[in-house]
Every structure is written in C-alpha cells, then in structure tokens.
Short mmCIF file of C-alpha atoms in Angstrom, two decimals:
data_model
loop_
_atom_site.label_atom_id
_atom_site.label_comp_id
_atom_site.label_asym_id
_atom_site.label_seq_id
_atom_site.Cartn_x
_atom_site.Cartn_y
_atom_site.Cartn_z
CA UNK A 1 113.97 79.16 108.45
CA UNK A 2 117.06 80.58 107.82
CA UNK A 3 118.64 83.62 105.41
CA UNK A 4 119.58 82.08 102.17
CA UNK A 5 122.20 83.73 99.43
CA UNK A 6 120.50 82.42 96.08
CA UNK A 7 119.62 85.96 94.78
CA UNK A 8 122.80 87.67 95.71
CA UNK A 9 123.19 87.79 91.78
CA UNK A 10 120.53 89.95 91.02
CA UNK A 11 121.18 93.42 89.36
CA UNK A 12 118.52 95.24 89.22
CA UNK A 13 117.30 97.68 91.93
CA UNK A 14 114.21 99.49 91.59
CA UNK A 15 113.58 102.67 93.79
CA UNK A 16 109.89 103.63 94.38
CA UNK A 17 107.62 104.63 97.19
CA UNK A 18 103.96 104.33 97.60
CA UNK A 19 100.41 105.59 99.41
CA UNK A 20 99.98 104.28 102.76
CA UNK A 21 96.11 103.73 102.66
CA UNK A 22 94.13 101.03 103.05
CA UNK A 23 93.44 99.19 99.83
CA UNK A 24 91.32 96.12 98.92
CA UNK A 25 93.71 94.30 96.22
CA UNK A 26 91.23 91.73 95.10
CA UNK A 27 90.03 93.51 91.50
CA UNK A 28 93.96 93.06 90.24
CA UNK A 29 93.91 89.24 91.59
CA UNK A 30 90.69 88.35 90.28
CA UNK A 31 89.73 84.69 88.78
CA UNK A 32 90.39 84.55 85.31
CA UNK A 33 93.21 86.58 84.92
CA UNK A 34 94.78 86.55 81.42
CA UNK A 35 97.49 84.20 80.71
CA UNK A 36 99.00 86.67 77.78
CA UNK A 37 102.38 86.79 79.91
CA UNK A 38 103.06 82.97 79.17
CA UNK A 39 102.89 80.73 76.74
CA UNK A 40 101.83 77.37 76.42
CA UNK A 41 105.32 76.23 75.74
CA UNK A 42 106.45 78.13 78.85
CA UNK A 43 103.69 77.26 80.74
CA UNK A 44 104.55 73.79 80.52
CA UNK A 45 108.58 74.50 81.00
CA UNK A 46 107.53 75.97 84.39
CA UNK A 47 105.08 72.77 84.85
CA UNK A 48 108.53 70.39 84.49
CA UNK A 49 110.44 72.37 86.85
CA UNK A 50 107.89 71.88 89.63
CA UNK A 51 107.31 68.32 89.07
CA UNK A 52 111.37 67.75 88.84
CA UNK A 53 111.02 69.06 92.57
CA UNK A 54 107.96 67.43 93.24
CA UNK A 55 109.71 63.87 92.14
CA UNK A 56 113.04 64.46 93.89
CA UNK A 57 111.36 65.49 97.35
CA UNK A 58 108.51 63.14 97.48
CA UNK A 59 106.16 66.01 97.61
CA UNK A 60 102.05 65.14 97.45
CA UNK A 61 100.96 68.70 97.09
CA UNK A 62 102.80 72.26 95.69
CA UNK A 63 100.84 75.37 95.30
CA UNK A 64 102.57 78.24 93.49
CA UNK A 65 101.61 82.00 93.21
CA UNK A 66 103.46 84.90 90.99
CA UNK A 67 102.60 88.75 90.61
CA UNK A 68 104.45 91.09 88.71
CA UNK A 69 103.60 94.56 88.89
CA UNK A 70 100.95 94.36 91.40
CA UNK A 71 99.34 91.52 89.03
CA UNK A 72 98.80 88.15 89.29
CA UNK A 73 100.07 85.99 86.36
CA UNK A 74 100.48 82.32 87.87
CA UNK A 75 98.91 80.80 89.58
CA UNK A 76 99.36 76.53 90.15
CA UNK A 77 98.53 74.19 92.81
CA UNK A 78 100.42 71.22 91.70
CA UNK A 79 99.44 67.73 92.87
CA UNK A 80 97.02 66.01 95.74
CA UNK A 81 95.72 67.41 99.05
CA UNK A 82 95.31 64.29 100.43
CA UNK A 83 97.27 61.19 99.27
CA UNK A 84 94.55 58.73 100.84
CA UNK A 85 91.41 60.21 98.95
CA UNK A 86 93.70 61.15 96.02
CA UNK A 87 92.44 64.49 96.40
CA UNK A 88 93.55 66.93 93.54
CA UNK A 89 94.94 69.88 95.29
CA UNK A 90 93.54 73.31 94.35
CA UNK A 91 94.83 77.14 94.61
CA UNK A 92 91.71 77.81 97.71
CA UNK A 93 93.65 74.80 100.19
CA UNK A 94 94.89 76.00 102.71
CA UNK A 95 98.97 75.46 103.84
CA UNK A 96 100.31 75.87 107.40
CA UNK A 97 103.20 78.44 106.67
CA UNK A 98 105.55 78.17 109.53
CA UNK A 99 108.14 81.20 109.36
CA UNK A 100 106.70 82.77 106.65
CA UNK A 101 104.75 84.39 109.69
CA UNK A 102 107.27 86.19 110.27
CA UNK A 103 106.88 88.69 108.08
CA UNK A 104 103.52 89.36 108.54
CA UNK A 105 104.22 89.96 112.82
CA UNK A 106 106.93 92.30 111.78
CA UNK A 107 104.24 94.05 109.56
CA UNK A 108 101.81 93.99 112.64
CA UNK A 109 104.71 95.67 114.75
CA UNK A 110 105.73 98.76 112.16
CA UNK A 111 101.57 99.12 111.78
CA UNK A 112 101.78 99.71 115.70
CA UNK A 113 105.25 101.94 115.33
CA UNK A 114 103.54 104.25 112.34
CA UNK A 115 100.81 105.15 114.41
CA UNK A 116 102.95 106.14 117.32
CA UNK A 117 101.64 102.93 119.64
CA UNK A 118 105.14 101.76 119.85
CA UNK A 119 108.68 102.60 119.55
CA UNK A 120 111.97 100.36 118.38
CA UNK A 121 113.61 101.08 121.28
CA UNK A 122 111.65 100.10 123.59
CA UNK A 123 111.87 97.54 125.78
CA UNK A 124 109.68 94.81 126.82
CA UNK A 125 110.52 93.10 130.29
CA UNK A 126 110.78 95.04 133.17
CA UNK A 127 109.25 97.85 135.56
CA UNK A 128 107.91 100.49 133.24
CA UNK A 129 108.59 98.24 130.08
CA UNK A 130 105.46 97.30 127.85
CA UNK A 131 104.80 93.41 129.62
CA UNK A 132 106.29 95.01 132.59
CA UNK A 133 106.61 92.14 135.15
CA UNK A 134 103.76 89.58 134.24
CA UNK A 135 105.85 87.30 133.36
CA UNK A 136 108.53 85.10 135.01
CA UNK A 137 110.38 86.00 138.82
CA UNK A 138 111.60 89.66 139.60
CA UNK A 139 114.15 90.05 139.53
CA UNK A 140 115.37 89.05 136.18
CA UNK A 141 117.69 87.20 134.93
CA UNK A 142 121.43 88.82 133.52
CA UNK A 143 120.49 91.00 130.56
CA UNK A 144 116.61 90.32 130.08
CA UNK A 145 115.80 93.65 131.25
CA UNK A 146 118.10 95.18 128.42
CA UNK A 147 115.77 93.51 125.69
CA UNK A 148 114.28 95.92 123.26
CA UNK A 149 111.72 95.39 120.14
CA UNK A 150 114.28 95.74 117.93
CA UNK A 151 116.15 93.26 119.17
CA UNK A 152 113.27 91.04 118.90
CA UNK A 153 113.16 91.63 115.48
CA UNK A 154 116.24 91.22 114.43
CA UNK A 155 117.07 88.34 116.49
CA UNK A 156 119.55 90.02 118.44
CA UNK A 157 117.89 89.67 121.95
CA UNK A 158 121.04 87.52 123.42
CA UNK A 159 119.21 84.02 123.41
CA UNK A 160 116.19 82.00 122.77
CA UNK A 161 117.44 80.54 119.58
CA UNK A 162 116.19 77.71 116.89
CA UNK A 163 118.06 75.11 118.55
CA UNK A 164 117.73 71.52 120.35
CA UNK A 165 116.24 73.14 123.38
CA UNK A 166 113.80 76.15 121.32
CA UNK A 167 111.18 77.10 123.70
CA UNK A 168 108.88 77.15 121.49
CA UNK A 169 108.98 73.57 120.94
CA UNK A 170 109.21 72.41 124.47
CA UNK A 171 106.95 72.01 127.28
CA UNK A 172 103.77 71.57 124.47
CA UNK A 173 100.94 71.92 127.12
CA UNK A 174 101.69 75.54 128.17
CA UNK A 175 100.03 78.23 127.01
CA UNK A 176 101.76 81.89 126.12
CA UNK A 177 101.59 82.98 129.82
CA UNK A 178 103.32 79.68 131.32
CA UNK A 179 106.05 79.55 128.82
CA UNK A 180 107.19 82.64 128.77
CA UNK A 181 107.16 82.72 132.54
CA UNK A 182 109.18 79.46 132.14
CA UNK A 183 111.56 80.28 129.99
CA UNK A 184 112.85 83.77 131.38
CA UNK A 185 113.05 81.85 134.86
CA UNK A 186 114.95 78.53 133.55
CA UNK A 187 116.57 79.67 130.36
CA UNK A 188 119.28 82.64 130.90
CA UNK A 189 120.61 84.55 127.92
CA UNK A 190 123.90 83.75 126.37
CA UNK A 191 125.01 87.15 125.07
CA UNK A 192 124.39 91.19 125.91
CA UNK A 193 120.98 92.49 123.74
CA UNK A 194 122.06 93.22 120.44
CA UNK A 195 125.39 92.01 120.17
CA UNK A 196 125.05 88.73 118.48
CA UNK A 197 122.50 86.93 115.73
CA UNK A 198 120.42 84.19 116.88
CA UNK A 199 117.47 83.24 114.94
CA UNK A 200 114.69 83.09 117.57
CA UNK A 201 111.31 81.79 117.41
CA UNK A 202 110.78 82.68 120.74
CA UNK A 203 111.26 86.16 120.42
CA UNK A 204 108.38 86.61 117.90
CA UNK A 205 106.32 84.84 119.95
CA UNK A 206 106.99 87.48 122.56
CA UNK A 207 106.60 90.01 119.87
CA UNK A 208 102.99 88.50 119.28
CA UNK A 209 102.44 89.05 123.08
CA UNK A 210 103.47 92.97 122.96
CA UNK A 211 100.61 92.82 120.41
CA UNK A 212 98.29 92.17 122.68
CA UNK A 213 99.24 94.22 125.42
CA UNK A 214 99.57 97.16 122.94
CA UNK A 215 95.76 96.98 121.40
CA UNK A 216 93.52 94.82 124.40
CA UNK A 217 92.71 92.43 120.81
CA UNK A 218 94.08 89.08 120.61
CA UNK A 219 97.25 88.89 117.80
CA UNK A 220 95.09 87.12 115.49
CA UNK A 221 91.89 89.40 115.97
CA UNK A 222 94.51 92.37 115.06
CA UNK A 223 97.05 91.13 112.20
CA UNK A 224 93.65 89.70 110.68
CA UNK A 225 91.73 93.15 110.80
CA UNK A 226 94.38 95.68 110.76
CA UNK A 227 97.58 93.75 108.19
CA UNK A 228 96.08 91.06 106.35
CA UNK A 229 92.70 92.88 106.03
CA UNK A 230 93.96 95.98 104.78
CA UNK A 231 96.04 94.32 101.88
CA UNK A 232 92.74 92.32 101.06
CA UNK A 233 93.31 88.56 102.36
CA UNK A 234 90.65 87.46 104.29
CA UNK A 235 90.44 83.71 104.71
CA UNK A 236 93.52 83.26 106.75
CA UNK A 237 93.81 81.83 109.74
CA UNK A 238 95.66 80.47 113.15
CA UNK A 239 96.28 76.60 112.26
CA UNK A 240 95.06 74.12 114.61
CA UNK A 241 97.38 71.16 116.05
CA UNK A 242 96.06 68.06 115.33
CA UNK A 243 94.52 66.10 111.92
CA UNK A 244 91.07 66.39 113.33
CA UNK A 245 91.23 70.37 113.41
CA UNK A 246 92.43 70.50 110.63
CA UNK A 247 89.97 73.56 108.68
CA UNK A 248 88.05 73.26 106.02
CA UNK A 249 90.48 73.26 102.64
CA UNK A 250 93.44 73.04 104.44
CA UNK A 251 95.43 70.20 102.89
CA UNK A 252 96.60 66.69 105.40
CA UNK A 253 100.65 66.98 106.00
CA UNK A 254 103.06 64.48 105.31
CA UNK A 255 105.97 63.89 107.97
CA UNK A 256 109.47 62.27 106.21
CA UNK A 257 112.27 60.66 108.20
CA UNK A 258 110.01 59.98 111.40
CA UNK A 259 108.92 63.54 112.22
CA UNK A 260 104.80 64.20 112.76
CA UNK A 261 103.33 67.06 111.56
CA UNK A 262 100.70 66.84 114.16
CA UNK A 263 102.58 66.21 117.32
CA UNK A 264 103.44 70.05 117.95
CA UNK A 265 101.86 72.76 119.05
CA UNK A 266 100.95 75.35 116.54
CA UNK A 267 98.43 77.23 117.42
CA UNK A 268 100.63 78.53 120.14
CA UNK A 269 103.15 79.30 117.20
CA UNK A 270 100.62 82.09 116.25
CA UNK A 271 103.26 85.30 115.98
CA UNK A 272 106.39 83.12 114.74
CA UNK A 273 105.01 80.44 112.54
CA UNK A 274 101.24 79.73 112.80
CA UNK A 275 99.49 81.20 110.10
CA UNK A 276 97.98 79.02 107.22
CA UNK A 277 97.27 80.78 104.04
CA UNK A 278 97.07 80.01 99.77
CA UNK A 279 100.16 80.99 98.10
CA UNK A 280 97.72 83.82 96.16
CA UNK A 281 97.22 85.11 100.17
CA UNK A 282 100.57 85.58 100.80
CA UNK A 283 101.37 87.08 97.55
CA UNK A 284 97.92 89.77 97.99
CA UNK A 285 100.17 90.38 101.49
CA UNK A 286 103.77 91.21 99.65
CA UNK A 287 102.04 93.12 97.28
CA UNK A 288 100.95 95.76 99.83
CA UNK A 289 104.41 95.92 101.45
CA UNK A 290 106.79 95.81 98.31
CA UNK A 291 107.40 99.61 98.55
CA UNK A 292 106.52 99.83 94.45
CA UNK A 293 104.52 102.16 92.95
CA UNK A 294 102.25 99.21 91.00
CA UNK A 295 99.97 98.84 94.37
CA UNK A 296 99.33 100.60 97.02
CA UNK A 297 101.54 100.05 100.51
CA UNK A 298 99.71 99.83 103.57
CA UNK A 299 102.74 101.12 105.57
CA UNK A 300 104.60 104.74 104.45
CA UNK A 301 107.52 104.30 102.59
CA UNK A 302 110.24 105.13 105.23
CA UNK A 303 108.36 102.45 107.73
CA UNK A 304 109.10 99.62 104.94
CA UNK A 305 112.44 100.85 104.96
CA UNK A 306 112.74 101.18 108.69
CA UNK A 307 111.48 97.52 108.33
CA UNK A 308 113.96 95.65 105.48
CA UNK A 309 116.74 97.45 106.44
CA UNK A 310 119.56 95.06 107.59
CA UNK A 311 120.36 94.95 111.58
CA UNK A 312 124.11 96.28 112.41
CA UNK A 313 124.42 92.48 113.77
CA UNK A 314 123.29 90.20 110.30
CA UNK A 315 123.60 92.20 107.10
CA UNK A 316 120.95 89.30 105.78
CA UNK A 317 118.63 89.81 107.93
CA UNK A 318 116.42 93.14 108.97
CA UNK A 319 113.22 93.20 110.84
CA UNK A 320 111.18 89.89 110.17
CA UNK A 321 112.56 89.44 106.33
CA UNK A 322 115.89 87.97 104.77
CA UNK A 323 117.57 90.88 102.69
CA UNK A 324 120.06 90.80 100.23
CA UNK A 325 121.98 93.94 98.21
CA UNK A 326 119.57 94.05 95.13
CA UNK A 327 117.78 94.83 97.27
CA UNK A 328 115.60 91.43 97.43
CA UNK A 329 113.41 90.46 100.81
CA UNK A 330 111.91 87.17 101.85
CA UNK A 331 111.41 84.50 104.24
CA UNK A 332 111.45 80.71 104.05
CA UNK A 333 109.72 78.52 106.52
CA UNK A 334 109.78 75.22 107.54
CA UNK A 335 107.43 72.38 110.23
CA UNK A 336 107.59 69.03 109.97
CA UNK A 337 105.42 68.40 107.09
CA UNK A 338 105.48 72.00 105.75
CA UNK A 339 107.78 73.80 103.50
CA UNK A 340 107.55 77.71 102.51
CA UNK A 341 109.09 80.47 100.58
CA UNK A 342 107.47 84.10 99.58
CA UNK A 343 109.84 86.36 98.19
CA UNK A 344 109.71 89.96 96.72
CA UNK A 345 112.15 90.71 94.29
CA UNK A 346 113.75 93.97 93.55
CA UNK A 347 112.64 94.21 89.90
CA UNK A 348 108.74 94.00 90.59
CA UNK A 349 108.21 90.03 91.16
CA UNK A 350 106.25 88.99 94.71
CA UNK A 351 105.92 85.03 94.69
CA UNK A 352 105.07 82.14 97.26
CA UNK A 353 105.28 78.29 97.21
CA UNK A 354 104.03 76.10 99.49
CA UNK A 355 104.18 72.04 100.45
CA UNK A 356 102.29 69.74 102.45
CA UNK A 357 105.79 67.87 103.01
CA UNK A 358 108.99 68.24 104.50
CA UNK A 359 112.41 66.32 104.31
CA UNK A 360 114.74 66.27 107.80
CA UNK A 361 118.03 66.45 106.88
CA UNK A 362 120.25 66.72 103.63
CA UNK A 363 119.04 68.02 100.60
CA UNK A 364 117.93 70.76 101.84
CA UNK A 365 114.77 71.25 100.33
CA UNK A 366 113.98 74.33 101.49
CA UNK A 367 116.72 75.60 99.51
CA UNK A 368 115.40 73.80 96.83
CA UNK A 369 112.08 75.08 96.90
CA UNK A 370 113.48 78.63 96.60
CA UNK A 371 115.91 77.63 93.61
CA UNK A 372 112.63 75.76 91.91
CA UNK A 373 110.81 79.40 91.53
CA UNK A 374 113.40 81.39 90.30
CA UNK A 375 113.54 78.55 87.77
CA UNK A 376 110.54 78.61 86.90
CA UNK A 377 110.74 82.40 87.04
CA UNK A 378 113.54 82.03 84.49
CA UNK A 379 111.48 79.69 82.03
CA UNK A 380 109.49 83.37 80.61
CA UNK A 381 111.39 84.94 77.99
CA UNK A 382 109.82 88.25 78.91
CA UNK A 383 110.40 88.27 82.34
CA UNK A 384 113.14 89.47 83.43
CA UNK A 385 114.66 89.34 87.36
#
C-alpha cells in the first residue's frame, strides 16, 4: 500500500497531452493480438521470472497484463484459480485489488472537479461543507472541520491512518454511515489538515461518500458508468466478503502466516480498496489516464496533471497515485490474500499484476511483485523503459 522508490532510475520523460472524450478502448485490446513484439525465447525469459516469484512466495495464481503505446502485447495468467479443483487460472478471473482502487476514486473525484461538481478546496465536514453534519456529534472534534478534498487525497487530512487501529478495519458490522459517525466521534486527529503524510484508507472511503452526495448514484453505480465505462472496462465489480460470494470467475484467496482473506469486510472497502478486476481491466483503465497521445484520455490534460502532481507534504505521492521524477505513477495494493501493482511508466508502458496470495511480514512481496514486472519488462530487447 505504500509509495515505493524502484523506478527512481528511469530516464526517460515523455511530454504529451490528449482528447478528453469518451472512448471505447476494446478494438486496440482485442483477443488475438499479435505477439510480433516478443519472441519465443523472450516469451519464455519473462515466463521464468514469474514463476521465480511464483516459487519464492508460494503464490497459486499470477495474472499479468502489458500495453505499450495504447496496445496490448502480454498478456499471462500464470498458475491455478483454485488450488483444491486445480483450476488453471485464466486472463477473464477475476482478482480483488485492494489499493489499486485508489486510483480509480481519485479518477472518479477529478471526473467530478472537470465538470465543475466539485472543487479541491473544498471541504467536507461541517455546516455548509459537502456531508455537512450527517455524520458524527456537532460540534466537531479539533481540526475535522479544516478537512478539505485535497487533503483526502493526498493523505494529508491530520489522521485516520493504515495503522493497528485503521477504521476501516475495525468495528466490521457497520456500514458507511455508522463508521464514519464513529470514528469522527471516538478517533480525534493527530495533526492540523495538511501538514503531515499519513496514508489513510479511511479518507478514501470518505472520498467514496462525497461521491455519493455529489451525484444522488451510489459510488459503484458512478465510477462504473462514468470512469471505468468510459475507458471501456465493463465487467468490474464491488467484491463481496465471504468465499460463498465470491462472483463468478473470481479466483478463491489464499491467507499466509494466519491471516483470512475472508474475515474482513470488503465490500465496505468500495472507494479505498474494493474493486476486483483482470489485470487487462486495469490496464484498459491506465490507458485512458496516461496523458499520451497513443489513446485517448478521458480527463483533459491539465486535470491528469492537477491529479499526479506530488502534494507539498509527500513528494511520492499526489492525488490517489505514487509518483516519482521520470515522471512514473502507480499504486500497489495489498489484503490478506491479495497482492497488486498497476503502474504507468513515463516512456509509454501501462502494466498490472495480480495474486490470489499474500505473505505478512518480511520479504516484502509486494515489493517483489513490482521488481518481478520490470523484470520481465527488461527480458524484451526492443523495449525499452
């Protein structure tokens, strides 16, 4: 879940803009596409590095997805869907994607911004602010009033943070309503608005709630119809929490270490971590937000600026997406039985790779999941990031 450093080494910056219109993506991600990027030999380089990972972490199931240029040229599911049944895992199973949500809220927020629904600065608890005072006791806690969108965003809102006591992980029977009312009336902040980083899962819940208010549609019902939609991905959807709602294609999760992957609640993880997608989804998604000329961008170009541009607080970190200097964005994720990365690279490469396991603890493998696809990146003579 957190900003990592591998690609501070990359060079090469590319400097484009693109047509904010909607745009169905599927004819340049259609079955079949040629395979005259790769060859066999490299094919089966990229094929080792993936199993190397797949041996070290324990991992049933690995689905990978590259574009480059607004084209799909991998595409790999890599082992079994479901250990029991032996089931060989395919590139239409589904993957809860944890964090890797993130991205796709912060998307949901600058659609709102462009069309002059919402503004950066404002703010989002209080009289006159856009959830006003339906949630939690007036008057506030110190500082809660002071809470913008940006802040939200950019994990800057003073508190709420990924730790021992997240919110978001706490308290599992309570819908949006009671949560938030529960957490701005037992959990003060620890720091002014905007003055320190604190990765929050929290806050993009609460992000996924000024959704709501904004439009009158559920946050699903809207990122579905007016993001994901628009870039061409259809078939993605909320997860459910337990093994028997688990949705057609979607592949079984493996806990490691003692953690369950089906003793949380999800669903209500919708705006911070609840999606499930394919790794060819969440590539069709980047691919409409990379700010390249090679697709069409469903946001104008100064929004996706606006939107990867680092906060004052975390220069790796903007609005939703890990940055770096190259200028590379991305986001990792991580659940108990789910590990993510999708990653857009400054010299034309969108990718994503997802698990069906997770390891607690050292090696990091979420680390290591990022390191595997720039090495299998790296196994293409031609390609060059």
């Amino acid at each position: 879940m957190f900003a990592i450093t591998r690609r501070l080494a990359i060079q090469r910056i590319l400097s484009a803009s693109a047509l904010a219109v909607p745009y169905s993506g599927a004819r340049l991600f259609a079955r079949g596409f040629p395979d005259d990027e790769i060859s066999p030999s490299e094919r089966q380089r990229m094929a080792d590095v993936a199993a190397s990972f797949m041996r070290k972490f324990d991992v049933p199931g690995l689905s990978v997805a590259i574009a480059r240029n607004g084209r799909l040229v991998y595409e790999n599911p890599f082992g079994e869907s479901n250990r029991q049944s032996h089931e060989r895992l395919t590139g239409s199973n589904l993957f809860r994607i944890a964090s890797v949500t993130k991205p796709i809220t912060s998307t949901a927020i600058f659609t709102l911004i462009e069309r002059d629904k919402l503004r950066q600065q404002d703010k989002v608890f209080g009289p006159g602010a856009i959830l006003g005072t339906k949630f939690g006791k007036v008057p506030y806690r110190k500082w809660v009033e002071e809470i913008t969108i940006d802040h939200l965003l950019t994990h800057t809102c003073g508190g709420w943070d990924n730790s021992s006591d997240d919110p978001m992980f706490e308290s599992l029977g309570m819908d949006h309503a009671r949560l938030i009312t529960w957490t701005l009336d037992t959990k003060p902040l620890r720091n002014p608005p905007g003055t320190h980083y604190a990765y929050s899962n929290f806050g993009y819940c609460v992000l996924g709630r000024v959704i709501e208010e904004i439009t009158g549609r559920a946050y699903r019902d809207f990122v579905q119809e007016e993001v994901l939609g628009r870039c061409g991905v259809h078939d993605m959807r909320i997860s459910g929490n337990t093994l028997k709602e688990r949705f057609p294609e979607e592949v079984i999760y493996y806990g490691q270490n003692g953690e369950n992957p089906y003793d949380m609640n999800v669903t209500r993880m919708d705006s911070h971590g609840g999606w499930l997608a394919t790794p060819r989804d969440l590539v069709l998604f980047l691919n409409h937000v990379h700010g390249f000329k090679s697709t069409p961008n469903i946001l104008k170009p100064e929004t996706i600026k606006a939107m990867t541009t680092p906060s004052p607080v975390n220069s790796g970190y903007a609005r939703g997406w890990s940055v770096n200097s190259a200028p590379n964005w991305w986001h990792d994720g991580g659940l108990p039985g789910t590990s993510t990365i999708m990653v857009r690279t400054a010299s034309g490469f969108c990718w994503a790779a997802l698990t069906n396991t997770r390891t607690a603890g050292q090696p990091d493998m979420g680390l290591a999941l990022d390191n595997m696809v720039w090495d299998m990146v790296h196994q293409v003579g031609d390609w060059k990031v």
